Amino acid sequence: MVNNLNKKKEIVEEFEKIIANCNDLKELIALEDDSLFEEIESSFKDIKKEAKEFRHSLLFSGKYDSLAAIIDIHPGAGGTEAQDWAEMLLRMYNRYCEMHRLKCEIMDYQAGDEAGLKSVLFRVSGKHAYGLFKGEKGVHRLVRISPFDANKRRHTSFASVNVTPEFKDVEGVSINESDLRIDTYHSQGAGGQNVNKTESAVRITHLPTGIVVSCQVERSQMQNKETAMNMLKSRLYELELEKRDKELKSIVGEKNNIEWGSQVRSYVFCPYTLVKDNRTNYEAVDVSKVMDGEIDGFIDAYLEMEAKNRG
């Protein structure tokens, strides 16, 4: 309650600051002094920037928007083509994190048979990490001339992205050791990273719920197990909240098949170039920039849609 009040107080103070700056600018303009033109122009640009940032900050009003995000990507059917698409999405999110000074940590990476990846789980932390990434949840569709097809035919591929908030200091979640299956395996390095020769990676399966978590980012098996257990507690806490009041339905969402008709966004490389979000209708024609991490427009459009739906 205290944190919520403090947040509202900060919003009011920021709004009052912008209003005060606008009034100061009005007074400068009223002087009708040509020598003040550069100062007026500079003040106007500053206020415009402040107002834009303020408006953007209001979009992060979700209960869990300030938390870190746990993201996993899985290719759909289609073998190498789909696995390569999953790798492309991972790179896109990595580039976005780099541009916005968000920390991206690969927790578990399973390389594809020939190219791409079979699955990846990573953690994004930083300001409004979950709030920024929550709209990426869903099936992403790719249309392109396949680099793996000798006949250069056009292929359609799918990959699913799941995003959940990382709950810290989870209380009231008890885990029975007999309900766990713990497997160890060799770590796999993504993108040319060094591969650990020992079986330090840990995969934990919670048998009653079927939840599977993995971690290979830490140096020792013990550290990987501890990190994986924390992720499992977070997932179980999420389930408990859902059972309690259904509040997390909007976060977890309904799991769709990774196939045609269930996609939230389409990325078309051929016969034309277009990236379109099916929920907001926001689109961009420069596919290369989007794949290089320039997805701010899609994220903002989703946040604005969500804010309107909240009324």
PDB file of C-alpha atoms in Angstrom, residues 98-293:
ATOM      1  CA  GLU A  98      21.272  -3.733 -25.561  1.00  0.00           C
ATOM      2  CA  MET A  99      19.654  -0.578 -26.959  1.00  0.00           C
ATOM      3  CA  HIS A 100      17.610   0.002 -23.818  1.00  0.00           C
ATOM      4  CA  ARG A 101      20.268  -0.941 -21.273  1.00  0.00           C
ATOM      5  CA  LEU A 102      18.349  -3.945 -20.028  1.00  0.00           C
ATOM      6  CA  LYS A 103      20.255  -6.955 -18.725  1.00  0.00           C
ATOM      7  CA  CYS A 104      19.623 -10.159 -20.660  1.00  0.00           C
ATOM      8  CA  GLU A 105      20.849 -13.431 -19.127  1.00  0.00           C
ATOM      9  CA  ILE A 106      20.572 -16.773 -20.915  1.00  0.00           C
ATOM     10  CA  MET A 107      19.435 -19.271 -18.282  1.00  0.00           C
ATOM     11  CA  ASP A 108      19.094 -22.325 -20.507  1.00  0.00           C
ATOM     12  CA  TYR A 109      19.901 -22.908 -24.189  1.00  0.00           C
ATOM     13  CA  GLN A 110      19.289 -26.033 -26.264  1.00  0.00           C
ATOM     14  CA  ALA A 111      20.909 -25.794 -29.695  1.00  0.00           C
ATOM     15  CA  GLY A 112      19.109 -26.951 -32.844  1.00  0.00           C
ATOM     16  CA  ASP A 113      20.132 -30.042 -34.785  1.00  0.00           C
ATOM     17  CA  GLU A 114      21.631 -28.129 -37.721  1.00  0.00           C
ATOM     18  CA  ALA A 115      20.995 -24.459 -36.966  1.00  0.00           C
ATOM     19  CA  GLY A 116      18.996 -22.291 -34.591  1.00  0.00           C
ATOM     20  CA  LEU A 117      17.708 -23.527 -31.257  1.00  0.00           C
ATOM     21  CA  LYS A 118      15.296 -26.075 -29.840  1.00  0.00           C
ATOM     22  CA  SER A 119      14.514 -23.959 -26.792  1.00  0.00           C
ATOM     23  CA  VAL A 120      15.904 -21.039 -24.841  1.00  0.00           C
ATOM     24  CA  LEU A 121      15.026 -19.512 -21.493  1.00  0.00           C
ATOM     25  CA  PHE A 122      16.384 -16.112 -20.521  1.00  0.00           C
ATOM     26  CA  ARG A 123      15.880 -13.446 -17.883  1.00  0.00           C
ATOM     27  CA  VAL A 124      15.520  -9.730 -18.621  1.00  0.00           C
ATOM     28  CA  SER A 125      15.980  -7.260 -15.779  1.00  0.00           C
ATOM     29  CA  GLY A 126      15.951  -3.481 -15.647  1.00  0.00           C
ATOM     30  CA  LYS A 127      13.388  -0.683 -15.524  1.00  0.00           C
ATOM     31  CA  HIS A 128       9.888  -1.982 -16.376  1.00  0.00           C
ATOM     32  CA  ALA A 129      11.354  -5.214 -17.808  1.00  0.00           C
ATOM     33  CA  TYR A 130       8.168  -7.267 -17.509  1.00  0.00           C
ATOM     34  CA  GLY A 131       6.027  -4.311 -18.546  1.00  0.00           C
ATOM     35  CA  LEU A 132       8.036  -3.947 -21.745  1.00  0.00           C
ATOM     36  CA  PHE A 133       8.064  -7.630 -22.685  1.00  0.00           C
ATOM     37  CA  LYS A 134       4.616  -8.823 -21.611  1.00  0.00           C
ATOM     38  CA  GLY A 135       3.138  -7.959 -25.007  1.00  0.00           C
ATOM     39  CA  GLU A 136       5.608 -10.265 -26.756  1.00  0.00           C
ATOM     40  CA  LYS A 137       3.828 -13.329 -25.401  1.00  0.00           C
ATOM     41  CA  GLY A 138       2.286 -15.431 -28.129  1.00  0.00           C
ATOM     42  CA  VAL A 139       3.017 -17.098 -31.459  1.00  0.00           C
ATOM     43  CA  HIS A 140       5.266 -15.237 -33.928  1.00  0.00           C
ATOM     44  CA  ARG A 141       4.999 -16.104 -37.642  1.00  0.00           C
ATOM     45  CA  LEU A 142       7.744 -15.786 -40.264  1.00  0.00           C
ATOM     46  CA  VAL A 143       7.347 -15.818 -44.074  1.00  0.00           C
ATOM     47  CA  ARG A 144      10.562 -15.858 -46.133  1.00  0.00           C
ATOM     48  CA  ILE A 145      12.570 -17.599 -48.827  1.00  0.00           C
ATOM     49  CA  SER A 146      14.202 -20.371 -46.860  1.00  0.00           C
ATOM     50  CA  PRO A 147      18.018 -20.331 -46.780  1.00  0.00           C
ATOM     51  CA  PHE A 148      17.810 -24.072 -46.098  1.00  0.00           C
ATOM     52  CA  ASP A 149      15.793 -24.888 -49.242  1.00  0.00           C
ATOM     53  CA  ALA A 150      17.924 -25.622 -52.323  1.00  0.00           C
ATOM     54  CA  ASN A 151      14.936 -24.734 -54.530  1.00  0.00           C
ATOM     55  CA  LYS A 152      14.583 -21.298 -52.859  1.00  0.00           C
ATOM     56  CA  ARG A 153      10.926 -21.779 -52.019  1.00  0.00           C
ATOM     57  CA  ARG A 154       8.946 -19.602 -49.665  1.00  0.00           C
ATOM     58  CA  HIS A 155       8.389 -21.070 -46.206  1.00  0.00           C
ATOM     59  CA  THR A 156       6.187 -20.150 -43.253  1.00  0.00           C
ATOM     60  CA  SER A 157       7.570 -20.815 -39.778  1.00  0.00           C
ATOM     61  CA  PHE A 158       6.263 -20.340 -36.255  1.00  0.00           C
ATOM     62  CA  ALA A 159       7.794 -19.876 -32.815  1.00  0.00           C
ATOM     63  CA  SER A 160       6.127 -19.306 -29.462  1.00  0.00           C
ATOM     64  CA  VAL A 161       7.262 -16.733 -26.910  1.00  0.00           C
ATOM     65  CA  ASN A 162       6.148 -17.049 -23.292  1.00  0.00           C
ATOM     66  CA  VAL A 163       6.705 -14.221 -20.805  1.00  0.00           C
ATOM     67  CA  THR A 164       6.120 -14.381 -17.043  1.00  0.00           C
ATOM     68  CA  PRO A 165       7.093 -12.014 -14.221  1.00  0.00           C
ATOM     69  CA  GLU A 166       9.832 -13.105 -11.851  1.00  0.00           C
ATOM     70  CA  PHE A 167       8.498 -13.036  -8.311  1.00  0.00           C
ATOM     71  CA  LYS A 168      11.086 -12.313  -5.630  1.00  0.00           C
ATOM     72  CA  ASP A 169      11.000 -13.456  -2.003  1.00  0.00           C
ATOM     73  CA  VAL A 170       8.308 -16.026  -2.680  1.00  0.00           C
ATOM     74  CA  GLU A 171       6.638 -17.013   0.573  1.00  0.00           C
ATOM     75  CA  GLY A 172       4.166 -19.734   1.319  1.00  0.00           C
ATOM     76  CA  VAL A 173       5.360 -22.008  -1.499  1.00  0.00           C
ATOM     77  CA  SER A 174       6.380 -25.402  -0.171  1.00  0.00           C
ATOM     78  CA  ILE A 175       8.071 -27.932  -2.431  1.00  0.00           C
ATOM     79  CA  ASN A 176       8.235 -31.601  -1.585  1.00  0.00           C
ATOM     80  CA  GLU A 177      11.544 -33.111  -2.733  1.00  0.00           C
ATOM     81  CA  SER A 178       9.745 -36.314  -3.706  1.00  0.00           C
ATOM     82  CA  ASP A 179       7.736 -34.285  -6.248  1.00  0.00           C
ATOM     83  CA  LEU A 180      10.897 -33.325  -8.147  1.00  0.00           C
ATOM     84  CA  ARG A 181      12.884 -35.014 -10.883  1.00  0.00           C
ATOM     85  CA  ILE A 182      16.313 -33.428 -11.157  1.00  0.00           C
ATOM     86  CA  ASP A 183      18.444 -34.079 -14.252  1.00  0.00           C
ATOM     87  CA  THR A 184      21.945 -32.827 -14.998  1.00  0.00           C
ATOM     88  CA  TYR A 185      23.489 -32.347 -18.440  1.00  0.00           C
ATOM     89  CA  HIS A 186      26.276 -30.582 -20.302  1.00  0.00           C
ATOM     90  CA  SER A 187      25.801 -26.840 -20.805  1.00  0.00           C
ATOM     91  CA  GLN A 188      25.423 -25.597 -24.378  1.00  0.00           C
ATOM     92  CA  GLY A 189      26.804 -22.192 -25.327  1.00  0.00           C
ATOM     93  CA  ALA A 190      24.643 -19.881 -27.425  1.00  0.00           C
ATOM     94  CA  GLY A 191      26.225 -17.854 -30.186  1.00  0.00           C
ATOM     95  CA  GLY A 192      29.716 -19.279 -29.942  1.00  0.00           C
ATOM     96  CA  GLN A 193      29.965 -19.158 -26.152  1.00  0.00           C
ATOM     97  CA  ASN A 194      32.217 -21.636 -24.387  1.00  0.00           C
ATOM     98  CA  VAL A 195      30.627 -24.957 -23.549  1.00  0.00           C
ATOM     99  CA  ASN A 196      31.052 -26.367 -20.069  1.00  0.00           C
ATOM    100  CA  LYS A 197      32.520 -29.858 -20.303  1.00  0.00           C
ATOM    101  CA  THR A 198      31.034 -30.969 -16.964  1.00  0.00           C
ATOM    102  CA  GLU A 199      27.391 -31.769 -16.262  1.00  0.00           C
ATOM    103  CA  SER A 200      26.789 -28.498 -14.421  1.00  0.00           C
ATOM    104  CA  ALA A 201      23.455 -27.651 -16.077  1.00  0.00           C
ATOM    105  CA  VAL A 202      20.343 -28.578 -14.101  1.00  0.00           C
ATOM    106  CA  ARG A 203      16.786 -29.321 -15.222  1.00  0.00           C
ATOM    107  CA  ILE A 204      14.045 -29.678 -12.600  1.00  0.00           C
ATOM    108  CA  THR A 205      10.644 -31.185 -13.343  1.00  0.00           C
ATOM    109  CA  HIS A 206       7.827 -30.607 -10.860  1.00  0.00           C
ATOM    110  CA  LEU A 207       5.896 -33.837 -11.309  1.00  0.00           C
ATOM    111  CA  PRO A 208       2.472 -32.771  -9.919  1.00  0.00           C
ATOM    112  CA  THR A 209       2.184 -29.757 -12.250  1.00  0.00           C
ATOM    113  CA  GLY A 210       4.488 -30.742 -15.111  1.00  0.00           C
ATOM    114  CA  ILE A 211       6.411 -27.458 -14.800  1.00  0.00           C
ATOM    115  CA  VAL A 212       9.973 -27.748 -16.129  1.00  0.00           C
ATOM    116  CA  VAL A 213      12.708 -25.218 -15.348  1.00  0.00           C
ATOM    117  CA  SER A 214      16.355 -25.300 -16.381  1.00  0.00           C
ATOM    118  CA  CYS A 215      19.497 -23.330 -15.698  1.00  0.00           C
ATOM    119  CA  GLN A 216      23.020 -23.589 -17.082  1.00  0.00           C
ATOM    120  CA  VAL A 217      24.268 -20.032 -16.713  1.00  0.00           C
ATOM    121  CA  GLU A 218      26.026 -20.498 -13.365  1.00  0.00           C
ATOM    122  CA  ARG A 219      29.484 -22.049 -13.001  1.00  0.00           C
ATOM    123  CA  SER A 220      28.572 -24.854 -10.610  1.00  0.00           C
ATOM    124  CA  GLN A 221      25.830 -27.438 -10.500  1.00  0.00           C
ATOM    125  CA  MET A 222      24.841 -26.240  -7.029  1.00  0.00           C
ATOM    126  CA  GLN A 223      24.376 -22.643  -8.202  1.00  0.00           C
ATOM    127  CA  ASN A 224      22.370 -23.769 -11.234  1.00  0.00           C
ATOM    128  CA  LYS A 225      20.132 -25.884  -9.012  1.00  0.00           C
ATOM    129  CA  GLU A 226      19.536 -22.946  -6.658  1.00  0.00           C
ATOM    130  CA  THR A 227      18.620 -20.624  -9.555  1.00  0.00           C
ATOM    131  CA  ALA A 228      16.329 -23.243 -11.088  1.00  0.00           C
ATOM    132  CA  MET A 229      14.608 -23.802  -7.728  1.00  0.00           C
ATOM    133  CA  ASN A 230      13.942 -20.060  -7.436  1.00  0.00           C
ATOM    134  CA  MET A 231      12.384 -20.069 -10.906  1.00  0.00           C
ATOM    135  CA  LEU A 232      10.256 -23.077  -9.961  1.00  0.00           C
ATOM    136  CA  LYS A 233       9.038 -21.325  -6.812  1.00  0.00           C
ATOM    137  CA  SER A 234       8.127 -18.309  -8.919  1.00  0.00           C
ATOM    138  CA  ARG A 235       6.154 -20.457 -11.366  1.00  0.00           C
ATOM    139  CA  LEU A 236       4.351 -22.263  -8.532  1.00  0.00           C
ATOM    140  CA  TYR A 237       3.551 -18.950  -6.853  1.00  0.00           C
ATOM    141  CA  GLU A 238       2.117 -17.756 -10.153  1.00  0.00           C
ATOM    142  CA  LEU A 239      -0.138 -20.814 -10.272  1.00  0.00           C
ATOM    143  CA  GLU A 240      -1.258 -20.234  -6.692  1.00  0.00           C
ATOM    144  CA  LEU A 241      -2.246 -16.648  -7.463  1.00  0.00           C
ATOM    145  CA  GLU A 242      -4.171 -17.821 -10.504  1.00  0.00           C
ATOM    146  CA  LYS A 243      -6.102 -20.334  -8.443  1.00  0.00           C
ATOM    147  CA  ARG A 244      -6.811 -17.749  -5.769  1.00  0.00           C
ATOM    148  CA  ASP A 245      -8.432 -14.993  -7.775  1.00  0.00           C
ATOM    149  CA  LYS A 246      -7.771 -15.574 -11.519  1.00  0.00           C
ATOM    150  CA  GLU A 247      -5.845 -12.290 -11.582  1.00  0.00           C
ATOM    151  CA  LEU A 248      -2.968 -13.745 -13.578  1.00  0.00           C
ATOM    152  CA  LYS A 249      -5.157 -14.859 -16.470  1.00  0.00           C
ATOM    153  CA  SER A 250      -4.087 -11.767 -18.376  1.00  0.00           C
ATOM    154  CA  ILE A 251      -0.430 -12.617 -17.712  1.00  0.00           C
ATOM    155  CA  VAL A 252      -0.324 -16.324 -18.461  1.00  0.00           C
ATOM    156  CA  GLY A 253      -2.959 -16.187 -21.199  1.00  0.00           C
ATOM    157  CA  GLU A 254      -4.287 -19.152 -23.102  1.00  0.00           C
ATOM    158  CA  LYS A 255      -1.655 -21.331 -24.674  1.00  0.00           C
ATOM    159  CA  ASN A 256      -2.246 -21.640 -28.394  1.00  0.00           C
ATOM    160  CA  ASN A 257      -0.831 -24.212 -30.766  1.00  0.00           C
ATOM    161  CA  ILE A 258       2.297 -22.938 -32.503  1.00  0.00           C
ATOM    162  CA  GLU A 259       0.668 -22.852 -35.927  1.00  0.00           C
ATOM    163  CA  TRP A 260      -1.310 -20.865 -38.496  1.00  0.00           C
ATOM    164  CA  GLY A 261      -4.148 -18.730 -37.153  1.00  0.00           C
ATOM    165  CA  SER A 262      -2.813 -18.357 -33.621  1.00  0.00           C
ATOM    166  CA  GLN A 263      -0.043 -15.813 -34.298  1.00  0.00           C
ATOM    167  CA  VAL A 264       0.093 -12.449 -32.516  1.00  0.00           C
ATOM    168  CA  ARG A 265       2.558 -10.989 -35.007  1.00  0.00           C
ATOM    169  CA  SER A 266       3.664 -11.753 -38.568  1.00  0.00           C
ATOM    170  CA  TYR A 267       7.073 -11.009 -40.074  1.00  0.00           C
ATOM    171  CA  VAL A 268       6.983 -11.098 -43.882  1.00  0.00           C
ATOM    172  CA  PHE A 269      10.294 -11.029 -45.777  1.00  0.00           C
ATOM    173  CA  CYS A 270       8.876 -12.079 -49.165  1.00  0.00           C
ATOM    174  CA  PRO A 271       7.136 -11.262 -51.563  1.00  0.00           C
ATOM    175  CA  TYR A 272       7.039  -7.881 -49.750  1.00  0.00           C
ATOM    176  CA  THR A 273       8.441  -6.686 -46.440  1.00  0.00           C
ATOM    177  CA  LEU A 274       6.090  -6.068 -43.535  1.00  0.00           C
ATOM    178  CA  VAL A 275       5.874  -6.751 -39.813  1.00  0.00           C
ATOM    179  CA  LYS A 276       2.322  -6.506 -38.469  1.00  0.00           C
ATOM    180  CA  ASP A 277       0.893  -7.056 -34.998  1.00  0.00           C
ATOM    181  CA  ASN A 278      -2.514  -8.695 -35.275  1.00  0.00           C
ATOM    182  CA  ARG A 279      -3.732  -7.300 -31.928  1.00  0.00           C
ATOM    183  CA  THR A 280      -2.915  -3.611 -32.381  1.00  0.00           C
ATOM    184  CA  ASN A 281      -2.608  -3.469 -36.195  1.00  0.00           C
ATOM    185  CA  TYR A 282       0.683  -1.616 -35.738  1.00  0.00           C
ATOM    186  CA  GLU A 283       3.021  -2.310 -38.657  1.00  0.00           C
ATOM    187  CA  ALA A 284       6.530  -1.576 -39.887  1.00  0.00           C
ATOM    188  CA  VAL A 285       7.860  -2.103 -43.409  1.00  0.00           C
ATOM    189  CA  ASP A 286      11.583  -2.203 -42.574  1.00  0.00           C
ATOM    190  CA  VAL A 287      11.914  -5.831 -41.473  1.00  0.00           C
ATOM    191  CA  SER A 288      15.702  -5.605 -41.063  1.00  0.00           C
ATOM    192  CA  LYS A 289      15.402  -2.827 -38.462  1.00  0.00           C
ATOM    193  CA  VAL A 290      12.784  -4.793 -36.543  1.00  0.00           C
ATOM    194  CA  MET A 291      15.006  -7.873 -36.501  1.00  0.00           C
ATOM    195  CA  ASP A 292      17.829  -5.633 -35.239  1.00  0.00           C
ATOM    196  CA  GLY A 293      15.772  -4.891 -32.147  1.00  0.00           C
TER     197      GLY A 293
END
